[in-house]
């Protein structure tokens, strides 16, 4: 956002994870122009304004690589139903679940949807998120999927945050297509996706491949349509059962397979071979009181990169703290602290195809930097709460400066 102050200048007296030789960096033209020891600051940068980071820990901007952030309404009533004993599948079959958010999303105007979603986005940004994926999938009709994706693009432009849009038309069967799944998938592939892609609204394509979602064959049909348009794919895979979706997605070079509680050894091998990222979503696991932990040890052994995301959505993960998800990925799934931190930075960037620009602090990259007032980096995973950074530099601008101490 243009009114945010430029971060151009020298940021010194900071700490960098894993590199004790760096205690300062320079931001110039919204990029990281230099990193190193302030004692060897190049002469050409000497005149830049300086900001004392007060020994803060500098981390790359966080990346939330799987969200359903744009939707109408909320579903607290289903939370109550599940507390009374109903399962997610039972709630969905009773006409609740995704379809109830579809009705609320269809009823909302674009501006209303924008306002509701902006409030949520601001919470994620306040914790240092600098890139976010936003899926459609609560419209399930061309005009309403378009409305969701347009809101996602507007949020990116207005808030100065990298937004990757994902078309998830194959999220659920809309009520008007009940019993006609084949016709709906044809609509998704032949009309909705080509139209939205032509409007520049689609960065990737996703499917909910599940018993209560779409079959393996339907998933492949959507992947073929995406491939024909040159769009990368990703998948809601193996969340409630082993459908074999992960291996299918890997054959299409998927950026990521997400959820994967029931991922098989064959699925892991296929993901390793294709370089597909495993996206762990502990918020949905927790909310659904799942007990089937994703095969972390096998993913680790295979060298499959593991990302961690909020999966923010009104049904199964009404969560707006990516650090809380890192905590849960460690506590519930046994990720190490370095794995959890890589999961919300480097590997999350890879899950969005942003590995060359996001997720790592390096010279030549856009300045997306978070300064944390923590003594031990493990604190970012340890505290069981939303955490407020000292400073967030997003797209080269000072977007959060909570203490107000850095710039008198
Ligand atoms: O990622 N699994 C499907 N999609 C979402 C849930 C959406 C909803 O319940 O509204 C998920 O968990
Ligand atoms: Fe999801």
Short mmCIF file of C-alpha atoms and ligand atoms in Angstrom, two decimals:
data_model
loop_
_atom_site.label_atom_id
_atom_site.label_comp_id
_atom_site.label_asym_id
_atom_site.label_seq_id
_atom_site.Cartn_x
_atom_site.Cartn_y
_atom_site.Cartn_z
CA UNK A 1 0.00 0.00 0.00
CA UNK A 2 1.47 3.23 -1.11
CA UNK A 3 0.94 5.07 2.16
CA UNK A 4 3.14 2.67 4.11
CA UNK A 5 6.65 4.04 4.74
CA UNK A 6 9.45 2.70 2.58
CA UNK A 7 11.81 0.30 4.36
CA UNK A 8 14.74 1.43 2.23
CA UNK A 9 17.80 1.77 4.43
CA UNK A 10 20.13 -0.19 6.67
CA UNK A 11 18.63 -2.43 9.34
CA UNK A 12 21.36 -3.26 11.83
CA UNK A 13 21.82 -4.92 15.20
CA UNK A 14 19.80 -7.94 14.14
CA UNK A 15 20.35 -11.69 14.32
CA UNK A 16 19.95 -14.15 11.47
CA UNK A 17 19.02 -17.78 12.01
CA UNK A 18 21.96 -20.04 11.16
CA UNK A 19 24.37 -17.27 10.14
CA UNK A 20 26.21 -15.45 12.92
CA UNK A 21 28.23 -13.42 10.40
CA UNK A 22 25.19 -11.36 9.40
CA UNK A 23 24.02 -8.60 11.75
CA UNK A 24 22.69 -6.11 9.24
CA UNK A 25 20.94 -5.88 5.90
CA UNK A 26 20.16 -3.19 3.39
CA UNK A 27 16.84 -2.64 1.68
CA UNK A 28 17.02 -0.65 -1.54
CA UNK A 29 14.33 -0.26 -4.16
CA UNK A 30 12.14 -2.67 -2.14
CA UNK A 31 14.72 -5.44 -2.48
CA UNK A 32 17.28 -6.91 -0.13
CA UNK A 33 20.39 -5.26 -1.55
CA UNK A 34 23.02 -6.47 0.91
CA UNK A 35 23.44 -8.67 3.98
CA UNK A 36 26.49 -8.92 6.19
CA UNK A 37 28.46 -7.49 9.09
CA UNK A 38 27.75 -3.80 9.59
CA UNK A 39 31.53 -3.30 9.97
CA UNK A 40 31.92 -4.18 6.31
CA UNK A 41 29.00 -2.17 4.95
CA UNK A 42 29.94 -1.18 1.38
CA UNK A 43 30.82 2.49 0.87
CA UNK A 44 27.96 2.86 -1.60
CA UNK A 45 25.43 2.10 1.16
CA UNK A 46 26.98 4.21 3.93
CA UNK A 47 24.69 7.17 3.36
CA UNK A 48 21.43 5.20 3.72
CA UNK A 49 19.30 5.86 6.82
CA UNK A 50 19.83 3.34 9.61
CA UNK A 51 17.37 1.60 11.90
CA UNK A 52 18.45 -0.19 15.07
CA UNK A 53 16.69 -3.59 15.25
CA UNK A 54 17.58 -3.94 18.94
CA UNK A 55 18.94 -7.46 18.53
CA UNK A 56 15.72 -8.76 16.97
CA UNK A 57 15.70 -12.08 15.10
CA UNK A 58 15.27 -11.47 11.35
CA UNK A 59 13.22 -14.09 9.53
CA UNK A 60 11.80 -14.28 6.02
CA UNK A 61 8.19 -13.13 5.71
CA UNK A 62 5.84 -15.98 6.55
CA UNK A 63 4.04 -17.81 3.74
CA UNK A 64 0.55 -19.24 4.26
CA UNK A 65 0.32 -21.67 1.36
CA UNK A 66 -3.23 -23.06 1.74
CA UNK A 67 -6.21 -20.90 2.65
CA UNK A 68 -9.89 -20.55 1.85
CA UNK A 69 -9.84 -16.98 3.16
CA UNK A 70 -12.62 -15.52 1.00
CA UNK A 71 -16.10 -16.68 2.00
CA UNK A 72 -19.36 -15.38 3.42
CA UNK A 73 -20.59 -16.01 6.95
CA UNK A 74 -19.28 -18.51 9.50
CA UNK A 75 -20.22 -22.01 10.68
CA UNK A 76 -20.19 -21.94 14.46
CA UNK A 77 -23.42 -23.98 14.40
CA UNK A 78 -21.55 -26.95 12.92
CA UNK A 79 -18.95 -26.67 15.60
CA UNK A 80 -21.78 -27.17 18.06
CA UNK A 81 -23.14 -30.13 16.03
CA UNK A 82 -19.76 -31.80 16.09
CA UNK A 83 -19.47 -31.20 19.83
CA UNK A 84 -22.77 -33.03 20.12
CA UNK A 85 -21.24 -35.99 18.30
CA UNK A 86 -21.80 -35.48 14.56
CA UNK A 87 -18.85 -36.18 12.23
CA UNK A 88 -17.65 -33.85 9.44
CA UNK A 89 -19.08 -36.24 6.86
CA UNK A 90 -22.41 -36.40 8.69
CA UNK A 91 -22.61 -32.61 8.88
CA UNK A 92 -21.90 -32.40 5.14
CA UNK A 93 -24.52 -35.02 4.32
CA UNK A 94 -27.06 -33.10 6.43
CA UNK A 95 -26.71 -30.14 4.08
CA UNK A 96 -24.15 -28.32 6.20
CA UNK A 97 -20.46 -28.24 5.52
CA UNK A 98 -19.02 -26.62 2.43
CA UNK A 99 -22.45 -26.12 0.84
CA UNK A 100 -23.65 -23.90 3.67
CA UNK A 101 -20.68 -21.58 3.07
CA UNK A 102 -21.51 -21.69 -0.63
CA UNK A 103 -24.97 -20.29 0.05
CA UNK A 104 -23.56 -17.50 2.23
CA UNK A 105 -20.86 -16.70 -0.31
CA UNK A 106 -23.31 -16.55 -3.20
CA UNK A 107 -25.54 -14.22 -1.20
CA UNK A 108 -22.70 -11.79 -0.48
CA UNK A 109 -21.84 -8.93 -2.83
CA UNK A 110 -18.24 -8.61 -3.97
CA UNK A 111 -17.72 -5.63 -1.67
CA UNK A 112 -19.25 -7.43 1.28
CA UNK A 113 -17.07 -10.48 0.64
CA UNK A 114 -14.07 -8.18 0.39
CA UNK A 115 -14.85 -6.50 3.72
CA UNK A 116 -15.33 -9.80 5.56
CA UNK A 117 -12.17 -11.28 4.09
CA UNK A 118 -10.01 -8.19 4.62
CA UNK A 119 -10.60 -8.39 8.37
CA UNK A 120 -9.30 -11.95 8.36
CA UNK A 121 -6.35 -11.14 6.12
CA UNK A 122 -5.27 -8.35 8.45
CA UNK A 123 -4.90 -10.81 11.31
CA UNK A 124 -2.61 -13.03 9.28
CA UNK A 125 -0.59 -10.05 8.07
CA UNK A 126 -0.20 -8.78 11.63
CA UNK A 127 1.72 -11.95 12.43
CA UNK A 128 4.14 -11.50 9.55
CA UNK A 129 2.52 -13.27 6.59
CA UNK A 130 3.95 -11.78 3.39
CA UNK A 131 2.59 -14.27 0.84
CA UNK A 132 -0.68 -16.16 0.91
CA UNK A 133 -2.60 -18.57 -1.25
CA UNK A 134 -6.34 -17.96 -1.52
CA UNK A 135 -8.66 -20.54 -3.05
CA UNK A 136 -12.06 -20.18 -4.61
CA UNK A 137 -14.49 -23.04 -4.05
CA UNK A 138 -17.35 -21.45 -2.14
CA UNK A 139 -19.00 -20.08 -5.28
CA UNK A 140 -19.30 -23.25 -7.37
CA UNK A 141 -20.83 -21.26 -10.24
CA UNK A 142 -18.90 -19.10 -12.67
CA UNK A 143 -20.02 -15.69 -11.42
CA UNK A 144 -19.50 -16.57 -7.77
CA UNK A 145 -16.12 -18.26 -8.27
CA UNK A 146 -15.13 -15.14 -10.23
CA UNK A 147 -16.32 -12.95 -7.36
CA UNK A 148 -14.14 -14.86 -4.87
CA UNK A 149 -11.06 -14.73 -7.08
CA UNK A 150 -11.52 -11.04 -7.83
CA UNK A 151 -11.70 -10.35 -4.10
CA UNK A 152 -8.48 -12.34 -3.62
CA UNK A 153 -6.70 -10.25 -6.28
CA UNK A 154 -8.02 -6.99 -4.81
CA UNK A 155 -6.79 -7.98 -1.36
CA UNK A 156 -3.32 -8.58 -2.78
CA UNK A 157 -3.25 -5.21 -4.52
CA UNK A 158 -4.72 -3.20 -1.66
CA UNK A 159 -2.70 -4.73 1.16
CA UNK A 160 0.59 -5.04 -0.71
CA UNK A 161 0.87 -8.77 -0.10
CA UNK A 162 1.72 -11.52 -2.58
CA UNK A 163 -1.50 -13.44 -3.29
CA UNK A 164 -1.54 -16.65 -5.31
CA UNK A 165 -5.05 -17.55 -6.41
CA UNK A 166 -6.18 -21.15 -6.74
CA UNK A 167 -9.32 -22.19 -8.61
CA UNK A 168 -11.10 -24.83 -6.52
CA UNK A 169 -14.31 -25.14 -8.51
CA UNK A 170 -14.19 -28.88 -7.75
CA UNK A 171 -14.55 -28.36 -4.01
CA UNK A 172 -18.07 -29.73 -3.56
CA UNK A 173 -21.09 -30.51 -5.70
CA UNK A 174 -23.38 -27.46 -5.73
CA UNK A 175 -26.99 -28.26 -4.73
CA UNK A 176 -28.33 -27.59 -8.25
CA UNK A 177 -26.08 -30.38 -9.59
CA UNK A 178 -27.07 -32.99 -6.97
CA UNK A 179 -26.65 -36.43 -8.51
CA UNK A 180 -24.98 -34.92 -11.61
CA UNK A 181 -21.37 -34.85 -10.63
CA UNK A 182 -20.28 -35.68 -14.18
CA UNK A 183 -22.11 -32.64 -15.59
CA UNK A 184 -20.66 -30.38 -12.94
CA UNK A 185 -17.08 -31.50 -13.61
CA UNK A 186 -17.66 -30.85 -17.31
CA UNK A 187 -18.82 -27.35 -16.43
CA UNK A 188 -15.73 -26.81 -14.25
CA UNK A 189 -13.37 -28.03 -16.98
CA UNK A 190 -15.03 -26.67 -20.11
CA UNK A 191 -16.49 -23.37 -18.96
CA UNK A 192 -15.51 -22.12 -15.53
CA UNK A 193 -11.77 -22.80 -15.61
CA UNK A 194 -11.10 -21.53 -19.17
CA UNK A 195 -13.11 -18.35 -18.54
CA UNK A 196 -11.47 -17.52 -15.22
CA UNK A 197 -8.01 -18.37 -16.53
CA UNK A 198 -8.57 -16.06 -19.50
CA UNK A 199 -9.41 -13.28 -17.05
CA UNK A 200 -6.06 -13.79 -15.31
CA UNK A 201 -7.71 -14.88 -12.09
CA UNK A 202 -6.13 -18.33 -11.76
CA UNK A 203 -2.56 -19.11 -10.67
CA UNK A 204 -3.18 -22.80 -9.89
CA UNK A 205 -5.94 -25.42 -9.86
CA UNK A 206 -7.04 -27.60 -6.94
CA UNK A 207 -9.61 -30.37 -6.35
CA UNK A 208 -11.10 -31.90 -3.18
CA UNK A 209 -10.44 -35.57 -3.96
CA UNK A 210 -12.39 -37.48 -1.34
CA UNK A 211 -15.44 -39.68 -0.76
CA UNK A 212 -17.42 -36.53 0.05
CA UNK A 213 -15.64 -34.61 -2.70
CA UNK A 214 -14.66 -35.83 -6.17
CA UNK A 215 -13.38 -39.17 -7.46
CA UNK A 216 -9.94 -39.93 -8.80
CA UNK A 217 -11.24 -39.93 -12.38
CA UNK A 218 -12.97 -36.58 -11.90
CA UNK A 219 -9.81 -35.18 -10.33
CA UNK A 220 -7.79 -36.28 -13.34
CA UNK A 221 -10.27 -34.65 -15.71
CA UNK A 222 -9.75 -31.33 -13.91
CA UNK A 223 -5.97 -31.80 -13.96
CA UNK A 224 -6.10 -32.36 -17.71
CA UNK A 225 -8.05 -29.16 -18.18
CA UNK A 226 -5.49 -27.30 -16.06
CA UNK A 227 -2.61 -28.82 -17.97
CA UNK A 228 -4.16 -27.79 -21.29
CA UNK A 229 -4.13 -24.20 -20.03
CA UNK A 230 -0.58 -24.46 -18.71
CA UNK A 231 -1.69 -24.07 -15.07
CA UNK A 232 -0.02 -25.91 -12.17
CA UNK A 233 -2.12 -28.22 -10.00
CA UNK A 234 -2.34 -29.07 -6.30
CA UNK A 235 -4.68 -31.36 -4.39
CA UNK A 236 -6.72 -31.78 -1.23
CA UNK A 237 -5.57 -35.37 -0.92
CA UNK A 238 -5.88 -38.30 1.45
CA UNK A 239 -7.55 -36.30 4.22
CA UNK A 240 -10.25 -38.76 5.28
CA UNK A 241 -9.23 -41.84 3.27
CA UNK A 242 -6.52 -43.08 0.91
CA UNK A 243 -7.96 -42.33 -2.53
CA UNK A 244 -4.59 -42.44 -4.33
CA UNK A 245 -4.94 -38.77 -5.19
CA UNK A 246 -1.42 -37.86 -4.15
CA UNK A 247 0.20 -40.21 -6.66
CA UNK A 248 -2.13 -38.97 -9.39
CA UNK A 249 -1.31 -35.34 -8.59
CA UNK A 250 2.39 -36.15 -8.56
CA UNK A 251 2.06 -37.55 -12.09
CA UNK A 252 0.78 -34.11 -13.09
CA UNK A 253 3.78 -32.46 -11.42
CA UNK A 254 1.65 -31.04 -8.60
CA UNK A 255 3.08 -28.17 -6.60
CA UNK A 256 1.68 -29.72 -3.42
CA UNK A 257 -0.52 -32.40 -1.91
CA UNK A 258 -2.34 -31.09 1.13
CA UNK A 259 -3.77 -32.73 4.31
CA UNK A 260 -2.38 -36.25 3.50
CA UNK A 261 -3.27 -37.86 6.82
CA UNK A 262 -3.87 -41.14 4.96
CA UNK A 263 -0.98 -40.85 2.48
CA UNK A 264 0.45 -44.26 1.45
CA UNK A 265 4.07 -45.28 0.88
CA UNK A 266 3.39 -45.28 -2.86
CA UNK A 267 2.08 -41.74 -2.60
CA UNK A 268 5.21 -40.61 -0.78
CA UNK A 269 7.45 -42.19 -3.41
CA UNK A 270 5.49 -40.49 -6.20
CA UNK A 271 5.79 -37.12 -4.43
CA UNK A 272 9.52 -37.58 -3.91
CA UNK A 273 10.00 -38.32 -7.60
CA UNK A 274 7.99 -35.30 -8.72
CA UNK A 275 9.29 -32.83 -6.12
CA UNK A 276 5.76 -32.25 -4.79
CA UNK A 277 5.53 -30.49 -1.41
CA UNK A 278 3.59 -32.13 1.43
CA UNK A 279 1.37 -29.48 3.04
CA UNK A 280 0.42 -30.29 6.63
CA UNK A 281 -2.77 -28.75 7.98
CA UNK A 282 -2.89 -29.37 11.72
CA UNK A 283 -5.78 -26.92 12.22
CA UNK A 284 -8.17 -29.16 10.29
CA UNK A 285 -6.74 -32.25 11.99
CA UNK A 286 -7.32 -30.65 15.38
CA UNK A 287 -10.79 -29.26 14.64
CA UNK A 288 -12.03 -32.59 13.28
CA UNK A 289 -10.42 -34.36 16.25
CA UNK A 290 -8.66 -36.58 13.75
CA UNK A 291 -6.36 -39.23 15.18
CA UNK A 292 -4.63 -40.37 11.98
CA UNK A 293 -1.32 -38.51 11.94
CA UNK A 294 0.25 -37.85 8.50
CA UNK A 295 3.26 -40.12 7.82
CA UNK A 296 5.83 -37.55 8.94
CA UNK A 297 8.74 -39.93 9.55
CA UNK A 298 8.37 -41.49 6.10
CA UNK A 299 8.09 -38.07 4.41
CA UNK A 300 11.19 -36.94 6.28
CA UNK A 301 13.09 -40.09 5.32
CA UNK A 302 12.11 -39.63 1.67
CA UNK A 303 13.24 -35.99 1.72
CA UNK A 304 9.81 -34.68 0.71
CA UNK A 305 9.64 -30.99 1.72
CA UNK A 306 6.96 -30.40 4.36
CA UNK A 307 5.06 -27.12 4.55
CA UNK A 308 2.61 -26.06 7.25
CA UNK A 309 -0.42 -23.87 6.64
CA UNK A 310 -3.56 -22.58 8.34
CA UNK A 311 -6.03 -24.07 5.80
CA UNK A 312 -8.07 -21.13 7.04
CA UNK A 313 -11.73 -21.96 6.31
CA UNK A 314 -15.02 -21.59 8.16
CA UNK A 315 -15.66 -25.33 8.55
CA UNK A 316 -12.58 -27.24 9.57
CA UNK A 317 -9.94 -24.66 10.41
CA UNK A 318 -11.21 -21.27 11.59
CA UNK A 319 -7.66 -20.28 12.48
CA UNK A 320 -5.84 -17.02 11.79
CA UNK A 321 -2.41 -17.69 13.32
CA UNK A 322 0.22 -19.40 11.18
CA UNK A 323 2.56 -19.63 14.18
CA UNK A 324 -0.11 -21.52 16.11
CA UNK A 325 -0.16 -23.99 13.19
CA UNK A 326 3.62 -24.35 13.44
CA UNK A 327 3.15 -25.11 17.13
CA UNK A 328 0.48 -27.72 16.38
CA UNK A 329 2.54 -29.29 13.60
CA UNK A 330 5.27 -29.82 16.17
CA UNK A 331 3.10 -30.92 19.08
CA UNK A 332 0.58 -33.04 17.15
CA UNK A 333 2.74 -34.25 14.22
CA UNK A 334 6.21 -34.15 15.85
CA UNK A 335 7.90 -31.75 13.46
CA UNK A 336 11.17 -30.39 14.82
CA UNK A 337 11.44 -26.64 15.38
CA UNK A 338 13.60 -26.13 12.24
CA UNK A 339 11.11 -28.21 10.23
CA UNK A 340 8.17 -26.18 11.53
CA UNK A 341 9.94 -22.90 10.70
CA UNK A 342 10.90 -24.12 7.22
CA UNK A 343 7.29 -25.26 6.88
CA UNK A 344 5.93 -21.72 7.15
CA UNK A 345 8.68 -20.12 5.06
CA UNK A 346 10.90 -21.95 2.53
CA UNK A 347 8.78 -25.00 1.91
CA UNK A 348 5.54 -23.05 1.92
CA UNK A 349 7.00 -20.78 -0.78
CA UNK A 350 7.85 -23.88 -2.83
CA UNK A 351 4.27 -25.12 -2.44
CA UNK A 352 3.20 -21.95 -4.28
CA UNK A 353 5.97 -22.00 -6.89
CA UNK A 354 7.43 -18.91 -5.18
CA UNK A 355 10.73 -20.50 -4.16
CA UNK A 356 12.81 -18.04 -6.17
CA UNK A 357 11.35 -14.95 -4.56
CA UNK A 358 9.91 -15.82 -1.13
CA UNK A 359 10.64 -17.88 1.97
CA UNK A 360 14.34 -17.13 2.32
CA UNK A 361 16.26 -13.97 3.21
CA UNK A 362 18.73 -13.46 0.38
CA UNK A 363 20.23 -10.60 -1.62
CA UNK A 364 18.23 -9.76 -4.74
CA UNK A 365 14.89 -10.91 -3.36
CA UNK A 366 11.91 -8.68 -2.62
CA UNK A 367 12.18 -7.32 0.92
CA UNK A 368 9.75 -9.48 2.92
CA UNK A 369 11.31 -9.52 6.37
CA UNK A 370 9.95 -10.05 9.87
CA UNK A 371 11.81 -8.91 12.98
CA UNK A 372 10.94 -10.84 16.12
CA UNK A 373 11.68 -9.89 19.70
CA UNK A 374 12.57 -13.41 20.77
CA UNK A 375 15.67 -14.71 22.48
CA UNK A 376 15.40 -18.25 21.15
CA UNK A 377 14.09 -18.94 17.60
CA UNK A 378 12.18 -21.87 19.11
CA UNK A 379 9.91 -19.30 20.76
CA UNK A 380 8.21 -18.79 17.39
CA UNK A 381 6.92 -22.35 17.66
CA UNK A 382 6.74 -22.66 21.43
CA UNK A 383 4.28 -19.92 22.41
CA UNK A 384 0.74 -21.23 22.17
CA UNK A 385 -0.72 -18.05 20.73
CA UNK A 386 -0.76 -15.49 18.00
CA UNK A 387 2.52 -13.55 18.24
CA UNK A 388 3.11 -9.97 17.28
CA UNK A 389 6.36 -9.20 15.50
CA UNK A 390 8.38 -6.12 16.29
CA UNK A 391 8.46 -5.13 12.64
CA UNK A 392 7.17 -6.49 9.34
CA UNK A 393 8.70 -5.31 6.08
CA UNK A 394 6.36 -6.39 3.30
CA UNK A 395 7.13 -5.72 -0.35
CA UNK A 396 9.77 -3.22 0.77
CA UNK A 397 7.46 -1.25 3.05
CA UNK A 398 7.20 -1.08 6.82
CA UNK A 399 3.81 -2.70 7.27
CA UNK A 400 3.92 -3.40 11.00
CA UNK A 401 5.98 -1.51 13.51
CA UNK A 402 4.15 -2.34 16.69
CA UNK A 403 6.40 -0.83 19.27
CA UNK A 404 6.68 2.45 17.49
CA UNK A 405 10.20 2.60 18.84
CA UNK A 406 12.15 2.02 15.68
CA UNK A 407 11.23 5.17 13.85
CA UNK A 408 10.94 8.12 16.16
O1 LIG B 1 -9.37 -27.90 3.45
N1 LIG B 1 -11.40 -30.38 2.66
C1 LIG B 1 -12.04 -29.55 2.03
N2 LIG B 1 -11.93 -28.25 2.16
C2 LIG B 1 -11.66 -27.57 3.37
C3 LIG B 1 -12.84 -27.56 4.25
C4 LIG B 1 -13.84 -26.66 3.71
C5 LIG B 1 -15.06 -26.48 4.56
O2 LIG B 1 -15.44 -27.33 5.39
O3 LIG B 1 -15.68 -25.43 4.34
C6 LIG B 1 -10.42 -28.08 4.03
O4 LIG B 1 -10.42 -28.65 5.13
FE1 LIG B 2 -8.34 -26.76 2.39
#
